[in-house]
Amino acid sequence: MDVTNFSSQPHWRHCYRNICTDNFVERKHSFPSPFTTSFKTHSRTKKITMSSEVVFNLEYLTRLEESARTLESTPQQRSEMMFKAQREVDAYLEQLSLDHPTGWVIPPKETQGQDKLVQPGQYQVQSGPNQVQSGPDRVQSGPYQAQSGPDQAQSGPDRVQSGPDQVQSGRGPHETEPLPIQENGVSIDEVLRDFSRIGNEMEREGHPGHMAYVPGNSTAPAAIGDFLAASFNPYSLNVASCRRAVKMQQMIVQWVGRLFGYPSACAGNLTSGGTVATMVAMTTARDHKVPRSKDYSRSVLYLSELTHDGVAKCLSTLGMREAVVRKVPVDDKYRMDVNILRKFIENDVQNNLLPFLVVATTGTTDVGSVDPVPAIRAVATQYNMWLHVDACYGGFFVLCNSAKHLFEGVETADSIAVDPHKGLYAPFGTGLVLVRNGTLLRNSNTRQHGNYMQDQLTNPEDWNPEDLTFEQSAHFRAPRVLLPLQLYGVATFRDALQEKLELAKYLYLRLKGQAHIQVVEPVLSTVLFRIPGVSDNTNRALLREITTDGRFFITTTTVKGVLYLRVIIFCYRTHRQDVDVFINKVKDAVVKMELPEVEFCHAG
């Protein structure tokens, strides 16, 4: 018989409280059948026997308690762990200014005047008598003990450096295996030393030379926000659990809503990213526009050919895999062609299909182009369709006065997805969904609590985040967004984003005057360029020449069948001097390719 069956009885709990005290008190109770018996103690084994079925060992319980209390860190232990973790963070951030964005190659120019270049191989390079070690000379008294003696981990000149003697990450599997999960713990030094290797095995997206994809960035206050969120650890999706945490999230949502011109009746939530934000919006659109599952197979979703692939991916998760997806071509400015969109819809209606959702993008990932939202809104209204705006990359450029006109009409969209982990420099895993009519969002996600929560005090007027998303027990994401905004102010983020717009324009103008280069005028902070009149392989060779020393990381993309080299200027650490170095690399690369002379440049 399971002892937990007895713990639910009030009289058993009373007896249990007594047997857990230092001075055990033997008590006799009259239990209802079948438990009518008395407790007996055995002085040698300190066991409590209930009939012949249940044995309770106090020594075993004590040992469990002592082990479990290891999780209850002291202030000194927490300070020590944070100090050592911060030391690793500082060492990594130094690499962002001294090193390379990919973690694979050290730029030759940055090693001039040095004696040697460490080749890819082992991680631990001896740099003096104070090398970090895990041998017998390490002094410890527990998992949090600070090391002392000659082998103490250093943060000074004898620390493993990120300069020319930096240890490079090899490609072998034995070098990428993390510290295994073991029965017994190890020291914090060993844990951090193992974790910090990740800095040599990652694309350093916070590096000023990382100009590929849409690089993620994170600020120190955002990291502190995550630390505070994890330390206080509130359940942040319900007012009854933590009203202040809910209010913090709602404040962010409403502030973003006002940026786009949404009414106060809007609602939304912080999510794990843009795809989940889009999925929450699409779920609301589905429930409102296609309430019967039998109609899913005739429902039609309209995207442009440059819409992010995460949008169509959501259909499968939503159970609408059989829905029809129409990819609308873009015009010569890489915007959704509204005339073709209208023709697609008219044809689908004639064929008894159900147009239910159209997605406009304000900041396409490939080009940075912005779809004509007002014209798309007019078409959506005419055919009773839901209009969703994907603003994940470009959305927070709405803060910039020079870009506000690009977001005209977004205030009329039924829903918006935007990523604070892009334009607000929050850590990865921070998206945000907005629905103009908040009631529709709530109707699609309202939670019916289980019986175990029947005693929780609730107020129907409270809009709990758990009723505005499918997520439950989600991370408390608000501090990672709110703390940087509170500390730096909105103006700082506006200036940082405006700088990226200006740098993209600067890069465009400089490349436009370069022979052999065709460059596309940027709308936001993405610049496409190529060598015209040559093969794709030649343009890929140009990419390799630009990136071969590892100082910059860019990629290619194909738009309307044409391959371009793609540069996105988005990292807040990227400034004009970095762009100047990049421009010189492009020029040098073109010269090395020995292309035939031309009389004029090709500007796109």
Short mmCIF file of N, CA, C and O in Angstrom, two decimals, residues 451-499:
data_model
loop_
_atom_site.label_atom_id
_atom_site.label_comp_id
_atom_site.label_asym_id
_atom_site.label_seq_id
_atom_site.Cartn_x
_atom_site.Cartn_y
_atom_site.Cartn_z
N ASN A 451 -10.28 21.03 -12.49
CA ASN A 451 -10.85 21.07 -11.15
C ASN A 451 -9.84 21.46 -10.09
O ASN A 451 -10.19 22.01 -9.04
N TYR A 452 -8.57 21.15 -10.35
CA TYR A 452 -7.54 21.45 -9.34
C TYR A 452 -7.36 22.96 -9.15
O TYR A 452 -6.71 23.38 -8.19
N MET A 453 -7.94 23.76 -10.04
CA MET A 453 -7.84 25.21 -9.90
C MET A 453 -9.19 25.83 -9.54
O MET A 453 -9.36 27.05 -9.66
N GLN A 454 -10.12 25.04 -9.08
CA GLN A 454 -11.47 25.54 -8.84
C GLN A 454 -11.54 26.54 -7.69
O GLN A 454 -12.49 27.32 -7.61
N ASP A 455 -10.54 26.55 -6.80
CA ASP A 455 -10.55 27.48 -5.67
C ASP A 455 -9.84 28.79 -5.99
O ASP A 455 -9.81 29.70 -5.15
N GLN A 456 -9.26 28.89 -7.17
CA GLN A 456 -8.54 30.11 -7.54
C GLN A 456 -9.53 31.25 -7.77
O GLN A 456 -10.52 31.10 -8.46
N LEU A 457 -9.22 32.39 -7.18
CA LEU A 457 -10.08 33.55 -7.34
C LEU A 457 -9.86 34.16 -8.72
O LEU A 457 -8.73 34.49 -9.09
N THR A 458 -10.92 34.29 -9.47
CA THR A 458 -10.81 34.84 -10.82
C THR A 458 -11.81 35.96 -11.00
O THR A 458 -12.83 36.03 -10.31
N ASN A 459 -11.50 36.83 -11.93
CA ASN A 459 -12.37 37.95 -12.27
C ASN A 459 -12.58 37.93 -13.78
O ASN A 459 -11.60 38.01 -14.54
N PRO A 460 -13.82 37.79 -14.22
CA PRO A 460 -14.06 37.73 -15.68
C PRO A 460 -13.52 38.94 -16.43
O PRO A 460 -13.28 38.86 -17.63
N GLU A 461 -13.33 40.06 -15.72
CA GLU A 461 -12.83 41.26 -16.40
C GLU A 461 -11.32 41.21 -16.62
O GLU A 461 -10.78 42.02 -17.37
N ASP A 462 -10.64 40.29 -15.94
CA ASP A 462 -9.19 40.17 -16.14
C ASP A 462 -8.90 39.46 -17.46
O ASP A 462 -9.46 38.40 -17.74
N TRP A 463 -8.01 40.04 -18.22
CA TRP A 463 -7.57 39.42 -19.47
C TRP A 463 -6.23 38.76 -19.22
O TRP A 463 -5.17 39.39 -19.32
N ASN A 464 -6.30 37.50 -18.86
CA ASN A 464 -5.09 36.77 -18.53
C ASN A 464 -4.33 36.38 -19.80
O ASN A 464 -4.93 35.95 -20.78
N PRO A 465 -3.01 36.51 -19.80
CA PRO A 465 -2.24 36.11 -20.97
C PRO A 465 -2.47 34.67 -21.41
O PRO A 465 -2.40 34.36 -22.59
N GLU A 466 -2.77 33.78 -20.46
CA GLU A 466 -3.00 32.39 -20.82
C GLU A 466 -4.28 32.23 -21.64
O GLU A 466 -4.47 31.18 -22.28
N ASP A 467 -5.14 33.24 -21.64
CA ASP A 467 -6.35 33.22 -22.45
C ASP A 467 -6.17 33.93 -23.78
O ASP A 467 -7.14 34.12 -24.53
N LEU A 468 -4.92 34.31 -24.08
CA LEU A 468 -4.63 35.02 -25.32
C LEU A 468 -3.57 34.29 -26.13
O LEU A 468 -3.01 34.85 -27.07
N THR A 469 -3.29 33.05 -25.78
CA THR A 469 -2.31 32.23 -26.49
C THR A 469 -2.56 30.78 -26.12
O THR A 469 -3.24 30.49 -25.13
N PHE A 470 -1.99 29.87 -26.90
CA PHE A 470 -2.10 28.45 -26.56
C PHE A 470 -1.07 28.06 -25.51
O PHE A 470 -1.14 26.97 -24.94
N GLU A 471 -0.10 28.94 -25.23
CA GLU A 471 0.96 28.60 -24.28
C GLU A 471 0.45 28.63 -22.85
O GLU A 471 -0.39 29.45 -22.49
N GLN A 472 1.00 27.76 -22.03
CA GLN A 472 0.83 27.77 -20.59
C GLN A 472 2.18 27.47 -19.96
O GLN A 472 3.03 26.84 -20.57
N SER A 473 2.38 27.93 -18.75
CA SER A 473 3.68 27.77 -18.08
C SER A 473 4.81 28.33 -18.92
O SER A 473 5.90 27.77 -18.98
N ALA A 474 4.57 29.43 -19.60
CA ALA A 474 5.57 30.04 -20.45
C ALA A 474 6.56 30.85 -19.61
O ALA A 474 6.26 31.29 -18.49
N HIS A 475 7.73 31.06 -20.18
CA HIS A 475 8.74 31.89 -19.54
C HIS A 475 8.22 33.32 -19.37
O HIS A 475 7.48 33.82 -20.22
N PHE A 476 8.60 33.95 -18.29
CA PHE A 476 8.23 35.35 -18.03
C PHE A 476 9.12 36.23 -18.91
O PHE A 476 10.22 36.61 -18.53
N ARG A 477 8.62 36.57 -20.10
CA ARG A 477 9.44 37.24 -21.11
C ARG A 477 9.49 38.76 -20.96
O ARG A 477 10.34 39.41 -21.56
N ALA A 478 8.57 39.32 -20.21
CA ALA A 478 8.46 40.78 -20.17
C ALA A 478 9.74 41.48 -19.71
O ALA A 478 10.12 42.50 -20.31
N PRO A 479 10.44 41.02 -18.68
CA PRO A 479 11.61 41.78 -18.21
C PRO A 479 12.69 41.95 -19.27
O PRO A 479 13.37 42.98 -19.30
N ARG A 480 12.88 40.97 -20.14
CA ARG A 480 13.94 41.08 -21.15
C ARG A 480 13.64 42.18 -22.17
O ARG A 480 14.55 42.66 -22.84
N VAL A 481 12.37 42.54 -22.29
CA VAL A 481 11.97 43.64 -23.17
C VAL A 481 11.85 44.95 -22.39
O VAL A 481 12.31 46.01 -22.84
N LEU A 482 11.27 44.86 -21.23
CA LEU A 482 10.93 46.07 -20.47
C LEU A 482 12.14 46.74 -19.85
O LEU A 482 12.27 47.98 -19.90
N LEU A 483 13.05 45.97 -19.26
CA LEU A 483 14.19 46.57 -18.57
C LEU A 483 15.06 47.42 -19.49
O LEU A 483 15.42 48.55 -19.13
N PRO A 484 15.41 46.95 -20.69
CA PRO A 484 16.20 47.81 -21.58
C PRO A 484 15.45 49.08 -21.98
O PRO A 484 16.06 50.16 -22.05
N LEU A 485 14.15 48.97 -22.24
CA LEU A 485 13.37 50.16 -22.60
C LEU A 485 13.33 51.15 -21.44
O LEU A 485 13.43 52.37 -21.64
N GLN A 486 13.17 50.64 -20.23
CA GLN A 486 13.11 51.53 -19.07
C GLN A 486 14.47 52.16 -18.80
O GLN A 486 14.55 53.35 -18.45
N LEU A 487 15.53 51.39 -18.96
CA LEU A 487 16.86 51.88 -18.63
C LEU A 487 17.39 52.85 -19.68
O LEU A 487 17.92 53.92 -19.36
N TYR A 488 17.27 52.49 -20.96
CA TYR A 488 17.84 53.30 -22.03
C TYR A 488 16.87 54.33 -22.60
O TYR A 488 17.29 55.34 -23.16
N GLY A 489 15.57 54.06 -22.48
CA GLY A 489 14.58 54.93 -23.08
C GLY A 489 14.35 54.59 -24.55
O GLY A 489 15.24 54.06 -25.23
N VAL A 490 13.18 54.91 -25.04
CA VAL A 490 12.82 54.59 -26.43
C VAL A 490 13.74 55.31 -27.41
O VAL A 490 14.08 54.78 -28.46
N ALA A 491 14.16 56.52 -27.06
CA ALA A 491 14.98 57.32 -27.98
C ALA A 491 16.26 56.59 -28.37
O ALA A 491 16.72 56.70 -29.51
N THR A 492 16.85 55.85 -27.45
CA THR A 492 18.09 55.13 -27.76
C THR A 492 17.85 54.08 -28.82
O THR A 492 18.66 53.92 -29.76
N PHE A 493 16.75 53.36 -28.71
CA PHE A 493 16.44 52.34 -29.71
C PHE A 493 16.09 52.97 -31.05
O PHE A 493 16.45 52.46 -32.11
N ARG A 494 15.39 54.09 -31.00
CA ARG A 494 15.06 54.81 -32.24
C ARG A 494 16.34 55.22 -32.96
O ARG A 494 16.49 55.03 -34.17
N ASP A 495 17.29 55.75 -32.21
CA ASP A 495 18.54 56.20 -32.82
C ASP A 495 19.34 55.02 -33.37
O ASP A 495 19.95 55.13 -34.45
N ALA A 496 19.37 53.92 -32.64
CA ALA A 496 20.10 52.75 -33.11
C ALA A 496 19.52 52.22 -34.41
O ALA A 496 20.25 51.87 -35.35
N LEU A 497 18.20 52.16 -34.50
CA LEU A 497 17.55 51.69 -35.72
C LEU A 497 17.71 52.69 -36.86
O LEU A 497 17.93 52.29 -38.02
N GLN A 498 17.62 53.98 -36.55
CA GLN A 498 17.81 54.99 -37.59
C GLN A 498 19.24 54.92 -38.14
O GLN A 498 19.47 55.10 -39.34
N GLU A 499 20.20 54.66 -37.25
CA GLU A 499 21.58 54.51 -37.71
C GLU A 499 21.70 53.38 -38.72
O GLU A 499 22.43 53.51 -39.72
#
